[in-house]
Short mmCIF file of C-alpha atoms in Angstrom, two decimals:
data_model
loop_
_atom_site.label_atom_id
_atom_site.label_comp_id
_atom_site.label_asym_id
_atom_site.label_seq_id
_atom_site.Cartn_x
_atom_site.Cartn_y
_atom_site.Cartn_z
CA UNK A 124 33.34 -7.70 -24.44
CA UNK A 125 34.49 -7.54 -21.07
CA UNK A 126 34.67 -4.03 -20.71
CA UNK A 127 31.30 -4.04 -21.57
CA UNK A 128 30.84 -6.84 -18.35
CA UNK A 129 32.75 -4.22 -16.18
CA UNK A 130 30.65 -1.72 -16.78
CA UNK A 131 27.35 -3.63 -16.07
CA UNK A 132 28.72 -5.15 -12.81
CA UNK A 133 29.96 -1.98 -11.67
CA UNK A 134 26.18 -0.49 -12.14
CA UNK A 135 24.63 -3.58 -10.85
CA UNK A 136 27.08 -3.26 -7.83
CA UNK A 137 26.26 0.48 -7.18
CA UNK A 138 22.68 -0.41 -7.67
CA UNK A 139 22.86 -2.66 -4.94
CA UNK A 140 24.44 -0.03 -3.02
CA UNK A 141 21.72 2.86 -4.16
CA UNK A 142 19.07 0.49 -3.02
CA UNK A 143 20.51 -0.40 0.54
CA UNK A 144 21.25 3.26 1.49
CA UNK A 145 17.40 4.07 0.98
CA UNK A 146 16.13 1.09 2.50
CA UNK A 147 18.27 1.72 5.81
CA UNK A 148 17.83 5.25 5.80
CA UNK A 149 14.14 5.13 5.55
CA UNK A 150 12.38 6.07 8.66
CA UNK A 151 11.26 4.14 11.40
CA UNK A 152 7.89 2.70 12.35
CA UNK A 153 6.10 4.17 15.19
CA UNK A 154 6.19 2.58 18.02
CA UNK A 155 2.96 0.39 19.18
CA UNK A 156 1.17 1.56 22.33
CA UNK A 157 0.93 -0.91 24.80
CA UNK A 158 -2.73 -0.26 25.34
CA UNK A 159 -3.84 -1.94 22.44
CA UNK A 160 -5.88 -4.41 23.08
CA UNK A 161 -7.38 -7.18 20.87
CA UNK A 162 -11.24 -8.32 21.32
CA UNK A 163 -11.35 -11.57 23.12
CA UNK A 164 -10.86 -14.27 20.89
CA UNK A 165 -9.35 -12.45 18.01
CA UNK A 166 -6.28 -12.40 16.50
CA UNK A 167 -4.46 -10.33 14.55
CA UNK A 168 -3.61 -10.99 10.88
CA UNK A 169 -2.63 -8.05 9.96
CA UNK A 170 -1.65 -4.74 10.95
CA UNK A 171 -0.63 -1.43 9.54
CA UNK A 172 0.77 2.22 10.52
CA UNK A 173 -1.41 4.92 8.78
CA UNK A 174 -0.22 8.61 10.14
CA UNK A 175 -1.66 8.74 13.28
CA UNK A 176 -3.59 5.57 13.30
CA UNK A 177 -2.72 2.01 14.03
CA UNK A 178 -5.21 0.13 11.84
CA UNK A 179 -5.16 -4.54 12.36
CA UNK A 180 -7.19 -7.03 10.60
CA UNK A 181 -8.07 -9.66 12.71
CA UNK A 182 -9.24 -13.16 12.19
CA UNK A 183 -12.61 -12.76 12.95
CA UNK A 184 -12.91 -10.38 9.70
CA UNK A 185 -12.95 -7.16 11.20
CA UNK A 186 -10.90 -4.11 10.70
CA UNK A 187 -10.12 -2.16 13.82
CA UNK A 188 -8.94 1.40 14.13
CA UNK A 189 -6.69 2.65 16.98
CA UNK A 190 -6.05 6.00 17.88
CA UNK A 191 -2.38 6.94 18.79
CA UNK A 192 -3.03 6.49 22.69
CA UNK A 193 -4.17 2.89 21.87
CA UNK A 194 -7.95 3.62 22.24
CA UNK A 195 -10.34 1.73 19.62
CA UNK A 196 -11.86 4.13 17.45
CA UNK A 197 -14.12 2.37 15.16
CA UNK A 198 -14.70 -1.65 14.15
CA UNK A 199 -15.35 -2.19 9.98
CA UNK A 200 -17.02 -6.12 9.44
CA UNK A 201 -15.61 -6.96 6.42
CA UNK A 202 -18.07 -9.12 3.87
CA UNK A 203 -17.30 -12.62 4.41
CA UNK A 204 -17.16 -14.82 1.24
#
């Protein structure tokens, strides 16, 4: 019985361990360009890294699209329900 405990904290331990390692080694984000600039009155909710894109949902229920250089590509209106 409590080798059988050993064992299982030793692989929840190393678990643990497993998990940290690829969570810190995972690369960074990208950096945000400091161009990027919001639509008056808006404000971000949400925003995401996608490749080359920098991609924020803002309150006003649009998606916006940034380029890498911080320029605004394209504007999605989302369906408001």
């Amino acid at each position: 019985m409590v080798g059988g405990l050993a064992v299982a904290m030793v692989l929840g331990l190393g678990a643990i361990v497993a998990i940290l390692w690829l969570r810190l080694n995972a690369p960074m984000l990208p950096d945000l360009p400091e161009s990027v600039r919001l639509p008056e009155g808006s404000t971000a909710e949400a925003v995401t890294f996608v490749r080359d894109r920098l991609i924020v949902v803002t309150d006003q229920g649009e998606v916006l699209i940034y380029g890498p250089d911080g320029a605004l590509q394209q504007t999605v209106a989302l369906d408001q329900r």
